[in-house]
Short mmCIF file of C-alpha atoms and ligand atoms in Angstrom, two decimals:
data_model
loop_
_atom_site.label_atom_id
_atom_site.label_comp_id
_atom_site.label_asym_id
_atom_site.label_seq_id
_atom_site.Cartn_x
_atom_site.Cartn_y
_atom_site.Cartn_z
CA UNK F 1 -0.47 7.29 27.47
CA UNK F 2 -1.91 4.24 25.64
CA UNK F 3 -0.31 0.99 23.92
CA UNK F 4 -0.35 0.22 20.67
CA UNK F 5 -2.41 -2.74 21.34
CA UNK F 6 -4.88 0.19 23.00
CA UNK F 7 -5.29 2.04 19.97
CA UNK F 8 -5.92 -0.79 17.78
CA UNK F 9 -8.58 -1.95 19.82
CA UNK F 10 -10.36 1.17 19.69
CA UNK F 11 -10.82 1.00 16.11
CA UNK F 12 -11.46 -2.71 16.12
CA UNK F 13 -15.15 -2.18 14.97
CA UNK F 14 -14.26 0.54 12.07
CA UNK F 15 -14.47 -0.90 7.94
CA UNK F 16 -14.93 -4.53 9.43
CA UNK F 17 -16.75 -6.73 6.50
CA UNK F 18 -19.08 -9.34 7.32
CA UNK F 19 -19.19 -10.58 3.69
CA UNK F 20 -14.86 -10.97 3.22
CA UNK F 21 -13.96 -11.19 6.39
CA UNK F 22 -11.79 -8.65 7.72
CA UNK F 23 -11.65 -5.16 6.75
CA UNK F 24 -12.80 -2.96 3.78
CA UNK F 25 -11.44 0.40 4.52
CA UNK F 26 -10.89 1.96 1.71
CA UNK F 27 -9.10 5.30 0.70
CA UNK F 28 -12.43 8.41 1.22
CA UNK F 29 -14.63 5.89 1.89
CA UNK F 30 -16.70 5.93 5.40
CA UNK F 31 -14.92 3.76 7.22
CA UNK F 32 -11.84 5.18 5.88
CA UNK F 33 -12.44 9.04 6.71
CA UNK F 34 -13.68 7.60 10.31
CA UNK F 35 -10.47 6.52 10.96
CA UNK F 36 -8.59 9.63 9.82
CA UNK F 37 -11.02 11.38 11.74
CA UNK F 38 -10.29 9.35 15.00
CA UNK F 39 -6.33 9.75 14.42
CA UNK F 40 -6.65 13.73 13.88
CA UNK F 41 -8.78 13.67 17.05
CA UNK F 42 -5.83 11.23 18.95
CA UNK F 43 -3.31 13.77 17.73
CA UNK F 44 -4.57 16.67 18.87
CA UNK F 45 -5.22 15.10 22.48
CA UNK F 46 -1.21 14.66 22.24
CA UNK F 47 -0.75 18.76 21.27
CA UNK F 48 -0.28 18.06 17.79
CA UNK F 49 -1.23 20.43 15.15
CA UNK F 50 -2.83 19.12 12.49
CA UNK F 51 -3.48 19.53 8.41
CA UNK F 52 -4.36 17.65 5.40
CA UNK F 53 -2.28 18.22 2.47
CA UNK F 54 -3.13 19.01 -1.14
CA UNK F 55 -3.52 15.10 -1.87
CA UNK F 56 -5.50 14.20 1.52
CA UNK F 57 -2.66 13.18 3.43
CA UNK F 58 -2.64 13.93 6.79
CA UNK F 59 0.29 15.31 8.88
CA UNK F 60 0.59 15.93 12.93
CA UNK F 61 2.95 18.49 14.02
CA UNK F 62 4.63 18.18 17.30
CA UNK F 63 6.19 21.44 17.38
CA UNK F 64 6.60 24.15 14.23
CA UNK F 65 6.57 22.32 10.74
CA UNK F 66 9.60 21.28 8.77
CA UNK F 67 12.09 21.94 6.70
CA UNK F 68 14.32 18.87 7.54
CA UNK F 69 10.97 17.27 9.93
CA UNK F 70 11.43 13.77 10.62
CA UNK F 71 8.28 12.09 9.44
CA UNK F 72 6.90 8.92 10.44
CA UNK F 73 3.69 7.40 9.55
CA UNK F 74 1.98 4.53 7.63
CA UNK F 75 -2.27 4.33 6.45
CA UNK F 76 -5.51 3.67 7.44
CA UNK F 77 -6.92 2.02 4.37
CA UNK F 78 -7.21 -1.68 3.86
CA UNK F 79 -7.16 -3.94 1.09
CA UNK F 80 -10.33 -5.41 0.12
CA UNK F 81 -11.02 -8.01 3.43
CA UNK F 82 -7.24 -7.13 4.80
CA UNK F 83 -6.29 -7.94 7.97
CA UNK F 84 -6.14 -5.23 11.21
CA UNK F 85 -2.36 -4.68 11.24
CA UNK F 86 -1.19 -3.35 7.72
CA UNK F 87 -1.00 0.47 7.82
CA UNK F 88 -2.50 0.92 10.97
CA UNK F 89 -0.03 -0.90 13.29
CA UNK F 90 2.39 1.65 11.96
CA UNK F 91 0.20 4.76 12.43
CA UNK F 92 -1.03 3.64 16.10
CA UNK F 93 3.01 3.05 16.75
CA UNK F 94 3.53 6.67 15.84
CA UNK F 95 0.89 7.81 18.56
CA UNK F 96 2.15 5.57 21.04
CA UNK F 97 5.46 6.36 20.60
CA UNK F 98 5.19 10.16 20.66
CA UNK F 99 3.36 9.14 24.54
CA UNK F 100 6.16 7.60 25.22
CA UNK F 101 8.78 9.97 24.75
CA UNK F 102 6.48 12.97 26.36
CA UNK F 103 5.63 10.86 29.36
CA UNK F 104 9.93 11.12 30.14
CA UNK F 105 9.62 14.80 29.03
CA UNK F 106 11.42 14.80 25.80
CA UNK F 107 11.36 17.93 23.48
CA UNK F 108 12.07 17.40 20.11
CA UNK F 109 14.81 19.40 18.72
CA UNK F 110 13.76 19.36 15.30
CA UNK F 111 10.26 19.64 13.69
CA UNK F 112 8.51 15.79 14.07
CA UNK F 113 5.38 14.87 12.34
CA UNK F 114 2.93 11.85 12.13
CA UNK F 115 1.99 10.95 9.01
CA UNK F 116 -1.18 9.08 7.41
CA UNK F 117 -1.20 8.22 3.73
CA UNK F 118 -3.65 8.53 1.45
CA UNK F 119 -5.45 5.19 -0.58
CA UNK F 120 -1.95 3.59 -0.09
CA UNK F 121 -3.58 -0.09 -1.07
CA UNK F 122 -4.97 1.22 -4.18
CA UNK F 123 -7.71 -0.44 -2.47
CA UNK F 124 -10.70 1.83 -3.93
CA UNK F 125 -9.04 3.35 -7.47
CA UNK F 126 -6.42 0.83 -7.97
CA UNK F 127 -2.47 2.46 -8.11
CA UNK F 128 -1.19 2.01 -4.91
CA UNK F 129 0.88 4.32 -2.77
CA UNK F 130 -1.31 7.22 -4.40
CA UNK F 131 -1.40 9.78 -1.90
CA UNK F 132 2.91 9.44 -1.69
CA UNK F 133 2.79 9.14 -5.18
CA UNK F 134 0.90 12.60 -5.88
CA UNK F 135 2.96 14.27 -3.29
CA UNK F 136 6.07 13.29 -4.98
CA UNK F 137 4.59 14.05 -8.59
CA UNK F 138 5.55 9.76 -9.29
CA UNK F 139 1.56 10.03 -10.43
CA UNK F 140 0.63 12.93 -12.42
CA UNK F 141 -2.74 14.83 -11.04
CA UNK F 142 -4.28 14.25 -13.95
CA UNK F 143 -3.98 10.51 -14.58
CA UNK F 144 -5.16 10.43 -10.63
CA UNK F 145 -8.03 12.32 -10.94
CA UNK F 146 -9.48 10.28 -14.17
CA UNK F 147 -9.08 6.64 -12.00
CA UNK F 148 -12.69 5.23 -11.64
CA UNK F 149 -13.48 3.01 -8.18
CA UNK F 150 -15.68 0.40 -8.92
CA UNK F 151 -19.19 2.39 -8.76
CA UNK F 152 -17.65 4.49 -11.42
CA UNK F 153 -17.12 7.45 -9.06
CA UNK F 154 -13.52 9.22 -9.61
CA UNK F 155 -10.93 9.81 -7.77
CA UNK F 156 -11.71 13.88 -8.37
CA UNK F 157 -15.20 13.27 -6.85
CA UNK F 158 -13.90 10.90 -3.66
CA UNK F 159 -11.73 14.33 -2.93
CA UNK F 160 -14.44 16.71 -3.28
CA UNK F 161 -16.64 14.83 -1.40
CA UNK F 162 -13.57 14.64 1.32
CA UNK F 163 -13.59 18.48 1.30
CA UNK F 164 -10.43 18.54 -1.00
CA UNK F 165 -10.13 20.75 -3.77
CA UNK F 166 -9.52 18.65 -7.17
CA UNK F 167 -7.40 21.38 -9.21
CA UNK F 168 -4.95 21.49 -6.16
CA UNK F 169 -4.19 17.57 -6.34
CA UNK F 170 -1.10 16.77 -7.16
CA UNK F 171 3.23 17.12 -6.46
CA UNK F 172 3.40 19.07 -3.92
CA UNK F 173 6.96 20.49 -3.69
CA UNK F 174 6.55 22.72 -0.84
CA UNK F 175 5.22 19.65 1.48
CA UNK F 176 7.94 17.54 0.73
CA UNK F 177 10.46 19.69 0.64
CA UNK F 178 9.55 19.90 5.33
CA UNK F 179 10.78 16.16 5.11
CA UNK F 180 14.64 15.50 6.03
CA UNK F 181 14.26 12.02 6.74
CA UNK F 182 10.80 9.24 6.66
CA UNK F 183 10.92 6.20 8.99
CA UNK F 184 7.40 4.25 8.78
CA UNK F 185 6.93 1.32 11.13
CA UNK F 186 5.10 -1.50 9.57
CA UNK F 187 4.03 -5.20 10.31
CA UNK F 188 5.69 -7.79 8.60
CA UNK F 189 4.58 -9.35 5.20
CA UNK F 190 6.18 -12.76 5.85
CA UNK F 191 8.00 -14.85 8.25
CA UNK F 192 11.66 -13.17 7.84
CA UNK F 193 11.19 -12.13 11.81
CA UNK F 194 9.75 -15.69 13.02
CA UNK F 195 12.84 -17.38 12.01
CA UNK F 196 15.24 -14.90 13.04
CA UNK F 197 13.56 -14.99 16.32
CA UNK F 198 13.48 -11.50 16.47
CA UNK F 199 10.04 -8.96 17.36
CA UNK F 200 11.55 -6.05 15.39
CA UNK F 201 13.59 -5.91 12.43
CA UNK F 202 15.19 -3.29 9.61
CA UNK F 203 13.98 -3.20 6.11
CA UNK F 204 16.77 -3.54 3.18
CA UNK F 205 14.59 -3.48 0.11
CA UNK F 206 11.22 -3.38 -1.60
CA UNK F 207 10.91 -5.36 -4.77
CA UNK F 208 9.88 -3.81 -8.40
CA UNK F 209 6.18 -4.02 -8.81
CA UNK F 210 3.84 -2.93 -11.26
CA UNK F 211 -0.41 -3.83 -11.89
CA UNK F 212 -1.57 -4.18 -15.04
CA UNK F 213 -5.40 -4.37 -16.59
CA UNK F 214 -6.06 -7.10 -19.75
CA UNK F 215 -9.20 -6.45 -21.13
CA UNK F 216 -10.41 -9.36 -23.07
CA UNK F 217 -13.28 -9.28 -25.00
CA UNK F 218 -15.20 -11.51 -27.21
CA UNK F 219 -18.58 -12.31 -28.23
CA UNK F 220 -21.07 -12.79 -25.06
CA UNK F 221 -23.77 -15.10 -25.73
CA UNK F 222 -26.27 -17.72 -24.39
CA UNK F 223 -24.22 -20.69 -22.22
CA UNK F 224 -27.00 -23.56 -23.86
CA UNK F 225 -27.79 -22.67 -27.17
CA UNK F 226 -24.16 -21.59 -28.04
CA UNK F 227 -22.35 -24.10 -29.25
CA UNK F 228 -19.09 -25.18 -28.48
CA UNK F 229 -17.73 -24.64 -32.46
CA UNK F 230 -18.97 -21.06 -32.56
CA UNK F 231 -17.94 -19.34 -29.42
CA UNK F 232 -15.50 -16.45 -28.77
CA UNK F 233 -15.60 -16.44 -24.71
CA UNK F 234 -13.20 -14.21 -23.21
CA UNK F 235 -13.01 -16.09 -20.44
CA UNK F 236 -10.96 -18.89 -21.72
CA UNK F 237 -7.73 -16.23 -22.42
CA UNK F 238 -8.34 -15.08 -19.11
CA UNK F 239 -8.01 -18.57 -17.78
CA UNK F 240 -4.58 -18.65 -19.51
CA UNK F 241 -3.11 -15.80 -18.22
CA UNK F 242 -4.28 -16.78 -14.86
CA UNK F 243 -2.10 -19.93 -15.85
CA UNK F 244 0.56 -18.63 -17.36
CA UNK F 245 1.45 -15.99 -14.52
CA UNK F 246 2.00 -18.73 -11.95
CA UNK F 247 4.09 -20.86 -15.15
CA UNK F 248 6.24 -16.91 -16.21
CA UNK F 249 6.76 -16.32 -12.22
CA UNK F 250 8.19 -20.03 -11.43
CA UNK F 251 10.32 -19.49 -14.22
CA UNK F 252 12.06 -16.11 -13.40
CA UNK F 253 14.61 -15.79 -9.93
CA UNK F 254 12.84 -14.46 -7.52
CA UNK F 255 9.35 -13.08 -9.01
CA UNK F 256 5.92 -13.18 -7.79
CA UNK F 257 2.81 -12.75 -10.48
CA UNK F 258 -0.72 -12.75 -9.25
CA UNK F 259 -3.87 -12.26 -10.60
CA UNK F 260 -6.47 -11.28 -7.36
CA UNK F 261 -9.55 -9.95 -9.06
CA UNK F 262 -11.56 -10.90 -12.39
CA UNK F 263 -14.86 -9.01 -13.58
CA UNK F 264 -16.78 -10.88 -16.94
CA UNK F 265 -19.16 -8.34 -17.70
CA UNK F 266 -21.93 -9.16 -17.40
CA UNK F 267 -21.00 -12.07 -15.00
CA UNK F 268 -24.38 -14.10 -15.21
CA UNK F 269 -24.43 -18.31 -14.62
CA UNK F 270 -25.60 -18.68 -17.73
CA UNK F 271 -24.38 -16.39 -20.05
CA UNK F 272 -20.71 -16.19 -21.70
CA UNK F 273 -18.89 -13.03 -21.21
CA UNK F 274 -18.64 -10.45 -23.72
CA UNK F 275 -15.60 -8.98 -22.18
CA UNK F 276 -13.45 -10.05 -18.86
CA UNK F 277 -11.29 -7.36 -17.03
CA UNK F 278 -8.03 -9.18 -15.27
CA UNK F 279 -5.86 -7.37 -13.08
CA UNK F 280 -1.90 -8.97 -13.00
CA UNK F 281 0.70 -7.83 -9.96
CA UNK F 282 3.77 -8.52 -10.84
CA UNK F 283 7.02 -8.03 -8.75
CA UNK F 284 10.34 -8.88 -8.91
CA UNK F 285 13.96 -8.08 -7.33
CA UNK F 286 14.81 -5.63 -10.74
CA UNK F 287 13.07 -4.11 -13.54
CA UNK F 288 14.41 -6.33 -15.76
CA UNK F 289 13.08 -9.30 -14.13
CA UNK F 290 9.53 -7.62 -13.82
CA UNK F 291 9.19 -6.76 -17.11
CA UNK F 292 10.14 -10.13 -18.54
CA UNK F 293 7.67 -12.06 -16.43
CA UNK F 294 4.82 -9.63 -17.70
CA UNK F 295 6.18 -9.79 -21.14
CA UNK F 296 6.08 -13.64 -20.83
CA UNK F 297 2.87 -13.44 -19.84
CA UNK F 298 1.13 -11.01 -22.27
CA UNK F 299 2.46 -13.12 -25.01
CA UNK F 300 0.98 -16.28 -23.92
CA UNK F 301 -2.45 -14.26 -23.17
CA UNK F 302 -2.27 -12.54 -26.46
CA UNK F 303 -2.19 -16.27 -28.32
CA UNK F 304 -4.61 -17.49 -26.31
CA UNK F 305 -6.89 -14.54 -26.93
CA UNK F 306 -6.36 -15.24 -30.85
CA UNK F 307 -6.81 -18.94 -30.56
CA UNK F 308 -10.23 -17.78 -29.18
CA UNK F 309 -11.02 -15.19 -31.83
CA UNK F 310 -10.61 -12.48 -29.20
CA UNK F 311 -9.62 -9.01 -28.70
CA UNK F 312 -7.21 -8.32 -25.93
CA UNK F 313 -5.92 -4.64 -24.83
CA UNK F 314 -3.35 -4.50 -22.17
CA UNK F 315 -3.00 -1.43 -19.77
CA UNK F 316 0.01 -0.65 -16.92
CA UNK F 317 -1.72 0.85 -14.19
CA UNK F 318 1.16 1.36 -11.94
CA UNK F 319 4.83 0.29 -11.52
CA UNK F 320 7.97 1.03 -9.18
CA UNK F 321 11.34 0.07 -9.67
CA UNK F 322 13.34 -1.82 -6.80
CA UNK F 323 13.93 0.28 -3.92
CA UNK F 324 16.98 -0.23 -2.10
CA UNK F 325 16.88 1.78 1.59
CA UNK F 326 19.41 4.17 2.48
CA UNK F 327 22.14 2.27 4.01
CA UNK F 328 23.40 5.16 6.39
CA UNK F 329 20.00 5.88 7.70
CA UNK F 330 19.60 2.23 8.00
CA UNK F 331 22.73 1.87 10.31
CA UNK F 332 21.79 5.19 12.45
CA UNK F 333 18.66 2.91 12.92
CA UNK F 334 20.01 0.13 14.26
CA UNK F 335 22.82 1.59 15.99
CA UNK F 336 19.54 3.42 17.99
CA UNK F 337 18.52 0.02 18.80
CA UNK F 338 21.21 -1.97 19.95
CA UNK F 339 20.60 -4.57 17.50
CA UNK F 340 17.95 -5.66 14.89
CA UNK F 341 17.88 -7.97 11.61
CA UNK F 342 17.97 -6.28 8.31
CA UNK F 343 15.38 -8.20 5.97
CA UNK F 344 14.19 -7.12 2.37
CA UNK F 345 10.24 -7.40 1.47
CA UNK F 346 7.69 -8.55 -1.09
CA UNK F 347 5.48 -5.43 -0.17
CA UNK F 348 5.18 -2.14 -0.99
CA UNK F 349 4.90 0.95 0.79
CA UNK F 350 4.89 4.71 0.85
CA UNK F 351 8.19 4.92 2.06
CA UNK F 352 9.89 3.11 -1.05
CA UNK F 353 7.62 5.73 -3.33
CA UNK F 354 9.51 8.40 -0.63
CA UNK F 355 12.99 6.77 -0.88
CA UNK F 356 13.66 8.63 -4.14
CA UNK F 357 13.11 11.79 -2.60
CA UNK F 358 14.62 11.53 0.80
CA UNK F 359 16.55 8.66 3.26
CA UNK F 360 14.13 6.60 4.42
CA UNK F 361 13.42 3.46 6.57
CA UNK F 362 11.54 0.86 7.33
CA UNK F 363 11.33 -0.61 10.84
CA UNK F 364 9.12 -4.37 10.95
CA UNK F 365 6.89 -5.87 13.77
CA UNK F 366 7.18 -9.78 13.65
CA UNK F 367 3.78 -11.41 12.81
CA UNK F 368 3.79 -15.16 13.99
CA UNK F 369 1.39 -16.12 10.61
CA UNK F 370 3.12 -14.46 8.03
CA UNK F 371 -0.02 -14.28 6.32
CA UNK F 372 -0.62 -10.53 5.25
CA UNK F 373 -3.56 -8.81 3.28
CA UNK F 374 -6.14 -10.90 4.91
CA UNK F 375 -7.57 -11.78 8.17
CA UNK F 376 -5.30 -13.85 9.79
CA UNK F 377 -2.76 -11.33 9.82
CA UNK F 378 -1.41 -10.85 12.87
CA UNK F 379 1.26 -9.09 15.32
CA UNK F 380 1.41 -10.18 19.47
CA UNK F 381 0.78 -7.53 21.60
CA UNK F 382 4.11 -8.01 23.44
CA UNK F 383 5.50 -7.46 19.79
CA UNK F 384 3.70 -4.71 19.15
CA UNK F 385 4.93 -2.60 22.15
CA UNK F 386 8.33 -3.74 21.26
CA UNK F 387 7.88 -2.17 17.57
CA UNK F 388 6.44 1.36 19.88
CA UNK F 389 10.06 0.76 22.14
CA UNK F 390 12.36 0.78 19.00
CA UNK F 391 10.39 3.48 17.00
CA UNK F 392 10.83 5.95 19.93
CA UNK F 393 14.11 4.69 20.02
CA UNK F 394 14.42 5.82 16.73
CA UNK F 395 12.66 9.00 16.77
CA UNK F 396 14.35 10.04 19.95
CA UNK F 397 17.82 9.34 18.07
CA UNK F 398 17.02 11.45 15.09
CA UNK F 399 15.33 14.32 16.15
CA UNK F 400 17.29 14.67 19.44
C1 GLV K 1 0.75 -3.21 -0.61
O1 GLV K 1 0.85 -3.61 0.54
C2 GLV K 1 1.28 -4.00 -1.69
O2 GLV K 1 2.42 -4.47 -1.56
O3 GLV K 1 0.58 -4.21 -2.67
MN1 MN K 2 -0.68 -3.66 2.16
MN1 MN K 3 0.90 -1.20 4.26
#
């Protein structure tokens, strides 16, 4: 029987990077398929039959698979330089709480399996949620297979080399038709718990949220003998939608815009960029919202872009509308536990890509910095075993 706070510890030292801080552990990447590794050993110490779906998911069985399985589950992969708790809090939660309830002897009396997620950052080929997204058919297998990391390797060729077959990516009726219901157990992105003094809480909502690619280009050229009359730099478009997605964001209720990785190619000191690659997140509470903020900012980058004699091409890479939990699973939840704080989120996660399918929820562990995606994320143990009390709680309730 182990803690939570046990099974993080013993993968402390997996994907940590010494030049971001944090972790790398991205989706079929070494540290990545160590960890997978590790949980499919954990799960079979706990009886648990396990198997890796079409799309690289994993899922442990304690007892016969579904239909109508209550899944829980979360990832192993990281953003680049994320912090220890995001996906894995929720899949070591899962573990511990399955000891829990077969230290007192329970038998489930429906079909019960642990889930891990594929590449759910889009950490490594950049949609997020991928592996939920396959499974549901939200991504078609071909636009997955074509996404490039950033050594140019495909997603195809990270699951061949995983010992996946490519032609079989993709929805996967038949494995989600085993789930009835998904509950995944996740730390907080925020501070909602810290001020309702509260370890544990319910989520209500996930906002919309799309990523988008803006590839400027211009003329590159040498930073001295250039002058300042005759230059087309890319980078100074770039610089204005960097701008104008913190000006469209303040502007619009509720939205968030960020722009978290730049490439100039070819990115030397002294040389201006002949094209510049910016990636945009935007989110917002509708689609309405999100689509006017990146609308608002496209515009502005497009002038900028022609002010500078530039070329600019804008591509969605992924979007989700607003997900809004299922209220009736939501109140079997917290009826289960007594009480707990219903609070929406700025995050995304595989079980809003699943909450078009089937009732899902979200269950939160209160983390004292609110910082999330980064180092200093954090979650107390005390808290942690508290989140491992209220998910058994849970699962106990709904398979009983
Ligand atoms: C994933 O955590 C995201 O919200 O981007
Ligand atoms: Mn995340
Ligand atoms: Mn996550």
């Amino acid at each position: 029987m182990s803690t939570a706070t046990e099974l993080l510890t013993a993968i402390k030292d997996v994907g940590t990077d010494s030049a971001r801080g944090g972790y790398s552990r991205h989706g079929f990447e070494a540290p990545e398929l160590e960890l997978r590794e590790w949980f499919t050993a954990e799960a079979g110490k706990r009886g648990l039959d396990v198997e890796v779906d079409r799309n690289g998911n994993i899922w442990a069985w304690w007892g016969a698979p579904g239909p109508d399985a209550l899944v829980t589950g979360s990832h192993l992969d990281s953003v680049p330089g994320g912090g220890a708790f995001d996906g894995p809090l929720g899949v070591v939660s899962s573990l511990a709480a399955v000891d829990a309830l077969q230290a007192k002897g329970f038998k489930p009396g429906r079909p019960l399996a642990l889930m891990v997620f594929a590449e759910e950052e889009g950490g490594r080929f950049g949609v997020p949620c991928l592996g939920s997204r396959l499974l549901t058919g939200a991504t078609p297998a071909e636009a997955a297979l074509a996404l490039k990391d950033r050594s140019g390797d495909t997603f195809a060729d990270a699951v061949k080399a995983a010992g996946l077959d490519p032609s079989r990516v993709g929805k996967d009726e038949e494995a989600l038709s085993r789930i009835g219901r998904f509950v995944e157990l996740h730390v907080e992105q925020g501070r909602g718990l810290v001020d309702l003094d509260a370890p544990v809480g319910v989520a209500t909502s996930i906002l919309a949220h799309g990523r988008w690619r803006f590839r400027f280009t211009g003329e590159g050229n040498h930073a001295g003998a250039t002058p300042m009359t005759s230059r087309h730099d890319p980078m100074l478009p770039a610089s204005q939608l960097v701008l104008s997605a913190r000006w469209a964001a303040s502007s619009v209720d509720g939205s968030r815009a960020t722009v978290g990785r730049i490439e100039p190619t070819p990115g030397g000191t002294n040389v201006i960029a002949s094209t510049v690659d910016v990636w945009l997140d935007a989110r917002a509470p509708n689609d309405g919202r999100t689509r006017s903020v990146v609308e608002r900012i496209t515009a502005a980058a497009k002038q900028a872009a022609r002010d500078e004699g530039c070329e600019v091409t804008v591509t969605e890479e992924s979007y989700g509308d607003a997900v809004h939990f299922d209220s009736e699973l939501r109140d079997e939840v917290v009826s289960a536990l007594g009480k707990a704080p219903a609070l929406p989120t700025g995050a995304g996660h595989d079980a809003g890509i699943l909450a078009g399918h089937v009732p899902t929820a979200m269950l939160f562990v209160r983390n004292p910095t609110g910082v999330s995606h980064a180092p200093a994320e954090h979650a107390e143990p005390a808290d942690c075993e508290a989140g491992v009390e209220a998910l058994a709680k849970v699962l106990e309730k709904l398979v009983g």
